[in-house]
CSV table of C-alpha atoms in Angstrom, one decimal:
chain,number,residue,atom,x,y,z
A,12,THR,CA,-79.6,-100.1,138.4
A,13,MET,CA,-77.6,-101.5,141.2
A,14,VAL,CA,-75.5,-100.1,144.0
A,15,VAL,CA,-72.6,-102.2,145.2
A,16,GLY,CA,-70.7,-102.2,148.4
A,17,GLY,CA,-69.2,-103.8,151.5
A,18,GLU,CA,-67.0,-102.9,154.4
A,19,SER,CA,-64.2,-101.6,152.1
A,20,ALA,CA,-66.0,-100.9,148.8
A,21,MET,CA,-69.3,-99.3,147.6
A,22,ARG,CA,-70.3,-99.5,144.0
A,23,ALA,CA,-73.5,-99.0,142.0
A,24,MET,CA,-75.2,-100.6,139.0
A,25,THR,CA,-78.4,-101.2,137.1
A,26,THR,CA,-80.2,-104.5,137.0
A,27,HIS,CA,-83.4,-105.9,135.6
A,28,GLY,CA,-86.3,-107.8,137.2
A,29,PRO,CA,-87.0,-111.4,136.7
A,30,GLN,CA,-87.5,-112.8,133.2
A,31,ALA,CA,-91.0,-113.6,132.1
A,32,LYS,CA,-91.2,-117.4,131.9
A,33,ASP,CA,-93.3,-117.4,128.7
A,34,ALA,CA,-92.4,-114.1,127.0
A,35,HIS,CA,-91.6,-114.6,123.3
A,36,LEU,CA,-89.1,-111.8,122.5
A,37,ASP,CA,-87.7,-113.2,119.3
A,38,ARG,CA,-84.4,-113.9,121.1
A,39,GLU,CA,-83.0,-117.4,121.2
A,40,ASP,CA,-80.7,-116.5,124.1
A,41,LEU,CA,-83.8,-116.1,126.3
A,42,GLU,CA,-85.0,-119.6,125.8
A,43,PRO,CA,-85.4,-121.3,129.2
A,44,LEU,CA,-82.8,-124.0,128.7
A,45,LYS,CA,-80.2,-121.4,127.7
A,46,MET,CA,-81.1,-119.2,130.6
A,47,PHE,CA,-80.7,-122.3,132.9
A,48,ASP,CA,-77.3,-122.9,131.4
A,49,ARG,CA,-76.3,-119.3,132.0
A,50,TYR,CA,-77.7,-118.8,135.5
A,51,GLY,CA,-78.5,-122.3,136.8
A,52,ASP,CA,-80.4,-122.3,140.0
A,53,LEU,CA,-81.1,-118.6,139.9
A,54,ALA,CA,-83.0,-119.0,136.7
A,55,ARG,CA,-84.8,-122.1,137.9
A,56,ARG,CA,-86.0,-120.0,140.8
A,57,HIS,CA,-87.1,-117.3,138.2
A,58,PHE,CA,-84.8,-114.8,139.9
A,59,ASP,CA,-87.1,-114.4,142.8
A,60,PRO,CA,-86.1,-111.9,145.6
A,61,ALA,CA,-84.0,-114.4,147.5
A,62,ALA,CA,-82.2,-115.5,144.3
A,63,THR,CA,-81.7,-111.9,143.3
A,64,LEU,CA,-80.1,-111.0,146.7
A,65,GLU,CA,-77.9,-114.1,146.4
A,66,ALA,CA,-76.7,-112.9,143.0
A,67,MET,CA,-76.0,-109.5,144.4
A,68,ASP,CA,-74.0,-110.9,147.3
A,69,THR,CA,-72.0,-113.0,144.9
A,70,GLU,CA,-71.2,-109.9,142.8
A,71,GLY,CA,-70.6,-107.8,145.9
A,72,ILE,CA,-73.5,-105.4,145.4
A,73,ASP,CA,-75.4,-103.8,148.2
A,74,VAL,CA,-78.3,-102.0,146.5
A,75,ALA,CA,-80.1,-102.5,143.2
A,76,ALA,CA,-82.6,-100.4,141.4
A,77,MET,CA,-84.9,-103.0,139.7
A,78,PHE,CA,-85.7,-102.3,136.1
A,79,PRO,CA,-88.2,-104.4,134.2
A,80,SER,CA,-87.6,-107.2,131.7
A,81,PHE,CA,-91.0,-108.2,130.4
A,82,GLY,CA,-92.3,-104.9,131.6
A,83,LEU,CA,-90.2,-103.3,128.8
A,84,TYR,CA,-92.8,-104.7,126.4
A,85,LEU,CA,-96.1,-105.4,128.1
A,86,PRO,CA,-97.7,-101.9,128.5
A,87,TRP,CA,-96.1,-100.1,125.6
A,88,PRO,CA,-97.7,-101.2,122.2
A,89,GLU,CA,-99.3,-98.2,120.6
A,90,HIS,CA,-102.5,-100.0,119.7
A,91,LEU,CA,-103.5,-100.5,123.4
A,92,ARG,CA,-106.2,-98.4,124.8
A,93,ALA,CA,-104.7,-95.9,127.2
A,94,ASP,CA,-106.7,-97.3,130.2
A,95,LEU,CA,-105.5,-100.8,129.4
A,96,ALA,CA,-101.8,-99.7,129.0
A,97,THR,CA,-102.1,-97.9,132.3
A,98,GLY,CA,-103.8,-100.9,134.0
A,99,LEU,CA,-101.0,-103.2,132.8
A,100,ALA,CA,-98.5,-100.7,134.2
A,101,ARG,CA,-100.3,-100.6,137.5
A,102,ALA,CA,-100.2,-104.3,137.8
A,103,TYR,CA,-96.5,-104.4,137.2
A,104,ASN,CA,-95.8,-101.5,139.5
A,105,ARG,CA,-97.7,-103.2,142.4
A,106,TRP,CA,-95.8,-106.4,141.7
A,107,ILE,CA,-92.3,-104.7,141.7
A,108,VAL,CA,-93.1,-103.0,145.0
A,109,ASP,CA,-94.0,-106.4,146.5
A,110,PHE,CA,-90.9,-108.0,144.9
A,111,CYS,CA,-88.6,-105.4,146.6
A,112,ALA,CA,-90.4,-105.5,150.0
A,113,PRO,CA,-88.3,-108.3,151.5
A,114,ALA,CA,-85.2,-106.1,151.4
A,115,PRO,CA,-86.3,-102.5,151.0
A,116,ARG,CA,-82.9,-101.0,151.5
A,117,ARG,CA,-81.3,-103.3,148.9
A,118,LEU,CA,-84.0,-103.6,146.3
A,119,VAL,CA,-85.2,-100.3,144.9
A,120,PRO,CA,-88.4,-100.5,142.9
A,121,VAL,CA,-88.6,-98.6,139.5
A,122,ALA,CA,-92.1,-98.2,138.1
A,123,VAL,CA,-93.2,-98.0,134.5
A,124,ALA,CA,-95.5,-95.4,133.0
A,125,PRO,CA,-96.6,-95.6,129.3
A,126,LEU,CA,-97.6,-92.2,128.0
A,127,HIS,CA,-100.6,-93.2,125.8
A,128,ASP,CA,-102.5,-90.8,128.0
A,129,PRO,CA,-100.2,-88.5,130.0
A,130,THR,CA,-103.0,-87.7,132.6
A,131,LEU,CA,-103.5,-91.4,133.3
A,132,ALA,CA,-99.7,-91.8,133.5
A,133,ALA,CA,-99.4,-89.0,136.0
A,134,ARG,CA,-102.1,-90.5,138.2
A,135,GLU,CA,-100.4,-93.9,138.1
A,136,VAL,CA,-97.1,-92.4,139.0
A,137,ARG,CA,-98.6,-90.6,142.0
A,138,ARG,CA,-100.2,-93.9,143.2
A,139,ALA,CA,-96.9,-95.8,142.7
A,140,ALA,CA,-94.9,-93.1,144.5
A,141,ALA,CA,-97.2,-93.6,147.6
A,142,ASP,CA,-96.2,-97.3,147.4
A,143,GLY,CA,-92.5,-96.3,147.5
A,144,VAL,CA,-91.1,-96.5,144.0
A,145,ARG,CA,-87.9,-94.5,143.5
A,146,GLY,CA,-88.0,-93.9,139.7
A,147,VAL,CA,-90.2,-94.3,136.7
A,148,MET,CA,-89.1,-96.0,133.5
A,149,VAL,CA,-90.4,-94.6,130.2
A,150,ARG,CA,-89.6,-95.9,126.8
A,151,PRO,CA,-87.7,-93.3,124.7
A,152,ASN,CA,-89.8,-94.0,121.6
A,153,PRO,CA,-92.5,-91.7,120.3
A,154,ILE,CA,-96.0,-92.6,121.3
A,155,ARG,CA,-98.9,-92.0,118.9
A,156,GLY,CA,-96.8,-89.5,117.0
A,157,ARG,CA,-95.5,-87.6,120.1
A,158,PRO,CA,-91.8,-87.6,120.9
A,159,VAL,CA,-91.0,-88.0,124.5
A,160,GLY,CA,-90.3,-84.3,125.0
A,161,HIS,CA,-93.6,-83.2,123.5
A,162,GLU,CA,-95.5,-80.5,125.5
A,163,ASP,CA,-98.5,-82.9,125.8
A,164,HIS,CA,-96.4,-84.8,128.3
A,165,ASP,CA,-96.0,-81.8,130.6
A,166,GLU,CA,-98.5,-82.9,133.1
A,167,PHE,CA,-96.6,-86.2,133.5
A,168,PHE,CA,-93.2,-84.3,133.8
A,169,ALA,CA,-94.6,-81.8,136.3
A,170,THR,CA,-95.9,-84.7,138.5
A,171,MET,CA,-92.4,-86.3,138.4
A,172,VAL,CA,-90.9,-83.1,139.6
A,173,GLU,CA,-93.5,-82.7,142.3
A,174,LEU,CA,-92.9,-86.2,143.6
A,175,GLY,CA,-89.1,-85.9,143.3
A,176,LEU,CA,-88.8,-89.0,141.0
A,177,PRO,CA,-86.4,-89.3,138.1
A,178,VAL,CA,-87.5,-90.3,134.6
A,179,CYS,CA,-85.5,-93.4,133.5
A,180,LEU,CA,-85.3,-93.8,129.7
A,181,HIS,CA,-84.8,-97.4,128.7
A,182,GLU,CA,-85.3,-98.9,125.2
A,183,GLY,CA,-86.7,-102.3,124.6
A,184,THR,CA,-86.6,-103.4,121.0
A,185,SER,CA,-90.2,-104.2,119.8
A,186,ALA,CA,-92.2,-104.4,116.6
A,187,ASN,CA,-95.2,-103.1,118.5
A,188,VAL,CA,-93.7,-99.7,119.3
A,189,ALA,CA,-92.3,-97.1,117.0
A,190,THR,CA,-88.7,-98.1,117.1
A,191,VAL,CA,-85.7,-97.0,115.1
A,192,GLY,CA,-84.7,-99.8,112.7
A,193,ALA,CA,-87.9,-101.8,112.9
A,194,ASP,CA,-88.8,-100.8,109.4
A,195,ARG,CA,-85.4,-101.6,108.0
A,196,PHE,CA,-84.2,-104.9,109.6
A,197,ASP,CA,-85.9,-108.2,109.9
A,198,THR,CA,-83.7,-109.7,112.6
A,199,TRP,CA,-83.3,-109.1,116.3
A,200,TYR,CA,-79.6,-108.5,115.5
A,201,GLY,CA,-80.4,-105.7,113.2
A,202,ARG,CA,-83.2,-104.1,115.2
A,203,HIS,CA,-81.5,-104.3,118.6
A,204,VAL,CA,-78.1,-102.9,117.5
A,205,ALA,CA,-79.9,-99.8,116.2
A,206,SER,CA,-82.7,-99.2,118.6
A,207,HIS,CA,-81.0,-98.8,122.0
A,208,PRO,CA,-78.5,-96.0,121.2
A,209,LEU,CA,-80.5,-94.3,118.5
A,210,GLU,CA,-83.8,-94.1,120.4
A,211,GLN,CA,-81.9,-92.6,123.4
A,212,MET,CA,-80.1,-90.1,121.2
A,213,LEU,CA,-83.5,-89.0,119.7
A,214,ALA,CA,-85.1,-88.9,123.1
A,215,VAL,CA,-82.3,-86.6,124.5
A,216,GLU,CA,-82.8,-84.4,121.5
A,217,SER,CA,-86.5,-84.2,122.0
A,218,LEU,CA,-86.3,-83.4,125.7
A,219,ILE,CA,-84.0,-80.6,124.9
A,220,VAL,CA,-85.1,-79.2,121.5
A,221,ASP,CA,-88.8,-79.7,122.2
A,222,GLY,CA,-88.4,-77.8,125.4
A,223,ALA,CA,-89.2,-80.3,128.2
A,224,LEU,CA,-86.0,-79.6,130.1
A,225,GLU,CA,-86.6,-75.9,129.7
A,226,ARG,CA,-90.1,-76.1,130.9
A,227,HIS,CA,-89.2,-78.4,133.8
A,228,PRO,CA,-85.8,-77.3,135.1
A,229,GLN,CA,-86.0,-79.6,138.2
A,230,LEU,CA,-86.8,-82.8,136.1
A,231,SER,CA,-84.1,-85.5,136.4
A,232,VAL,CA,-83.6,-87.8,133.5
A,233,GLY,CA,-81.4,-91.0,133.1
A,234,CYS,CA,-80.4,-92.7,129.8
A,235,PHE,CA,-80.0,-96.4,130.5
A,236,GLU,CA,-78.6,-99.4,128.6
A,237,SER,CA,-77.6,-97.6,125.5
A,238,GLY,CA,-73.8,-97.4,126.0
A,239,SER,CA,-72.1,-94.0,126.7
A,240,GLY,CA,-69.9,-93.6,123.6
A,241,TRP,CA,-72.5,-91.6,121.7
A,242,LEU,CA,-73.1,-88.9,124.3
A,243,ALA,CA,-70.2,-86.5,123.9
A,244,TRP,CA,-70.5,-86.5,120.1
A,245,TRP,CA,-74.3,-86.1,120.2
A,246,LEU,CA,-74.1,-83.2,122.7
A,247,HIS,CA,-71.4,-81.5,120.5
A,248,ARG,CA,-73.6,-81.9,117.4
A,249,LEU,CA,-76.6,-80.5,119.3
A,250,ASP,CA,-74.6,-77.6,120.5
A,251,GLU,CA,-73.4,-77.0,117.0
A,252,HIS,CA,-76.9,-76.9,115.6
A,253,HIS,CA,-78.1,-74.8,118.5
A,254,ALA,CA,-75.6,-72.1,117.5
A,255,LEU,CA,-76.7,-72.3,113.9
A,256,PHE,CA,-80.5,-72.5,114.2
A,257,ALA,CA,-81.8,-71.9,117.7
A,258,ALA,CA,-82.3,-68.1,117.2
A,259,ARG,CA,-84.6,-68.9,114.3
A,260,ASP,CA,-86.3,-72.2,115.4
A,261,ARG,CA,-86.0,-72.3,119.2
A,262,PRO,CA,-85.4,-68.7,120.5
A,263,TRP,CA,-86.9,-69.6,123.9
A,264,LEU,CA,-84.3,-72.1,124.8
A,265,SER,CA,-82.2,-70.4,127.5
A,266,ARG,CA,-79.1,-72.5,127.2
A,267,ARG,CA,-77.0,-74.9,125.0
A,268,PRO,CA,-78.1,-78.6,124.8
A,269,SER,CA,-74.9,-79.7,126.7
A,270,GLU,CA,-75.9,-77.3,129.5
A,271,TYR,CA,-79.3,-78.8,129.8
A,272,PHE,CA,-77.7,-82.3,130.0
A,273,ALA,CA,-75.3,-81.1,132.7
A,274,ARG,CA,-78.1,-79.6,134.7
A,275,GLN,CA,-80.6,-82.5,134.6
A,276,CYS,CA,-79.3,-85.8,133.1
A,277,ILE,CA,-77.2,-88.8,133.7
A,278,ILE,CA,-76.2,-91.8,131.5
A,279,SER,CA,-75.3,-95.4,132.3
A,280,THR,CA,-72.1,-97.2,131.4
A,281,GLU,CA,-71.5,-101.0,131.3
A,282,SER,CA,-68.7,-103.3,132.2
A,283,GLU,CA,-67.1,-103.4,128.8
A,284,ASP,CA,-67.8,-99.8,127.8
A,285,GLU,CA,-64.5,-98.7,126.2
A,286,PHE,CA,-65.8,-95.2,125.9
A,287,VAL,CA,-66.5,-94.5,129.6
A,288,ALA,CA,-63.3,-92.5,130.2
A,289,ALA,CA,-64.1,-90.2,127.3
A,290,THR,CA,-67.7,-89.8,128.6
A,291,VAL,CA,-66.5,-89.0,132.1
A,292,ALA,CA,-64.1,-86.4,130.6
A,293,ALA,CA,-67.0,-84.9,128.6
A,294,VAL,CA,-69.7,-84.7,131.3
A,295,GLY,CA,-68.2,-85.7,134.6
A,296,SER,CA,-68.6,-88.7,136.8
A,297,ASP,CA,-71.5,-87.0,138.5
A,298,HIS,CA,-73.4,-87.7,135.3
A,299,VAL,CA,-72.5,-91.4,134.9
A,300,VAL,CA,-73.7,-94.5,136.6
A,301,TRP,CA,-72.7,-98.2,136.2
A,302,ALA,CA,-75.2,-100.8,135.0
A,303,SER,CA,-75.0,-104.6,135.1
A,304,ASP,CA,-77.8,-105.7,132.8
A,305,PHE,CA,-78.4,-108.6,135.1
A,306,PRO,CA,-80.0,-111.1,134.6
A,307,HIS,CA,-80.0,-110.8,130.8
A,308,PRO,CA,-77.8,-113.3,129.0
A,309,GLU,CA,-75.3,-110.7,127.9
A,310,ALA,CA,-74.6,-109.6,131.5
A,311,LEU,CA,-71.2,-110.5,132.9
A,312,TRP,CA,-72.3,-111.8,136.3
A,313,PRO,CA,-70.6,-112.8,138.6
A,314,HIS,CA,-67.6,-110.8,137.3
A,315,ALA,CA,-69.3,-107.6,136.0
A,316,VAL,CA,-67.9,-105.3,138.7
A,317,ASP,CA,-64.3,-106.7,138.4
A,318,THR,CA,-64.5,-106.6,134.6
A,319,PHE,CA,-65.3,-102.9,134.7
A,320,CYS,CA,-62.7,-102.1,137.4
A,321,ASP,CA,-59.9,-104.1,135.8
A,322,GLY,CA,-60.9,-103.0,132.3
A,323,PRO,CA,-62.4,-99.6,131.2
A,324,GLY,CA,-62.8,-98.4,134.7
A,325,ALA,CA,-59.0,-98.8,135.4
A,326,ALA,CA,-58.4,-95.5,133.5
A,327,LEU,CA,-60.6,-93.6,135.9
A,328,SER,CA,-59.6,-92.1,139.2
A,329,GLU,CA,-60.7,-93.6,142.5
A,330,HIS,CA,-62.9,-90.5,142.9
A,331,ASP,CA,-64.6,-91.1,139.5
A,332,ARG,CA,-65.1,-94.9,140.2
A,333,ALA,CA,-66.7,-94.1,143.5
A,334,ALA,CA,-69.0,-91.6,141.9
A,335,ILE,CA,-70.1,-94.0,139.1
A,336,PHE,CA,-70.5,-96.9,141.4
A,337,TRP,CA,-72.2,-95.2,144.4
A,338,THR,CA,-72.5,-91.4,144.7
A,339,THR,CA,-74.2,-90.6,141.4
A,340,PRO,CA,-76.8,-93.4,141.4
A,341,CYS,CA,-77.6,-92.9,145.1
A,342,ALA,CA,-78.3,-89.2,144.4
A,343,PHE,CA,-80.3,-90.0,141.3
A,344,PHE,CA,-82.5,-92.6,143.0
A,345,GLY,CA,-82.6,-91.0,146.4
A,346,VAL,CA,-81.0,-94.1,148.1
A,347,ASP,CA,-80.6,-94.0,151.8
A,348,THR,CA,-76.8,-94.0,152.3
A,349,THR,CA,-76.8,-94.1,156.1
A,350,PRO,CA,-74.8,-96.9,157.8
A,351,PRO,CA,-74.2,-99.9,157.5
A,352,PHE,CA,-73.3,-98.9,154.0
A,353,ALA,CA,-69.7,-98.0,153.2
A,354,VAL,CA,-69.0,-95.0,151.0
A,355,SER,CA,-65.6,-95.6,149.3
A,356,ILE,CA,-63.9,-97.6,146.6
A,357,THR,CA,-60.6,-99.2,147.5
A,358,ALA,CA,-57.6,-98.1,145.4
A,359,GLU,CA,-57.0,-101.5,143.9
A,360,SER,CA,-59.6,-101.7,141.1
A,361,GLY,CA,-62.4,-101.2,143.6
A,362,LYS,CA,-62.0,-104.8,144.9
A,363,ARG,CA,-62.8,-105.7,148.5
């Protein structure tokens, strides 16, 4: 996630780390030549820290929370031994801290923590927190039959609360992880369109209905890169079923699902998200952040910010744009907002 700004504007967004040069993700748009066509010299430099900062400057972004690209896949397959999955995560987490070190106020490291063994995940998070990570990405998928909100993950969640780190849910379509649509579609097109929103929807349900947010009321959770249009309807449906069945099935839940989300969760929007105004109306701009998806091929760099401000974001108030671009993500990731950073969006579409 990135945070954007300048002397007259401050915005926030989500971004991804460098692409793995040899990763085969069954995506033609990630082939090196197509990435070179899309991003030119930035791609040829493998989106190293200097290139990433140049891209941020071009877009007008001050701060970026760095999410993984290849790290969405590497430590997550269910068949991996838990110690191997954790070891792969540790290697990535050390690397992302080093990647962000040249500009620690602008590049915010987000660790990864596969939940094959929640105790090992908690230990790795504690180690990574000492290195300075500001969030921990977890796949929303079930792991070894356990949904993300399962009570077996309580040690991990308790550690996150103790360390003051948010859980960042981010899907990454894969045949090696239990993924919605993987058993029904034989193309990236079919699997990808289903997996990102549906896995997030089911993860939110699990965190609420399986009681993780009840047991850990200080836990912060973000839903990233799944669109925002599903959220209001999903919370409405969860509330409806809570009224019908909670007394019988979950009598220990102390509040409605929408109230858990309001207390503990945020969701990301993107530059062409036509549903963002409805999402803000439903949950408030203090629960929404903007994400760029840079440097994936579908990202709209170098016009992602203006595309949002001149498009879907134009329907929002200046206050709401400022919250989505700056206040909410800064609070979620614990970003240092002291000067020289600015703290406002200009009235004209948030442009400098």
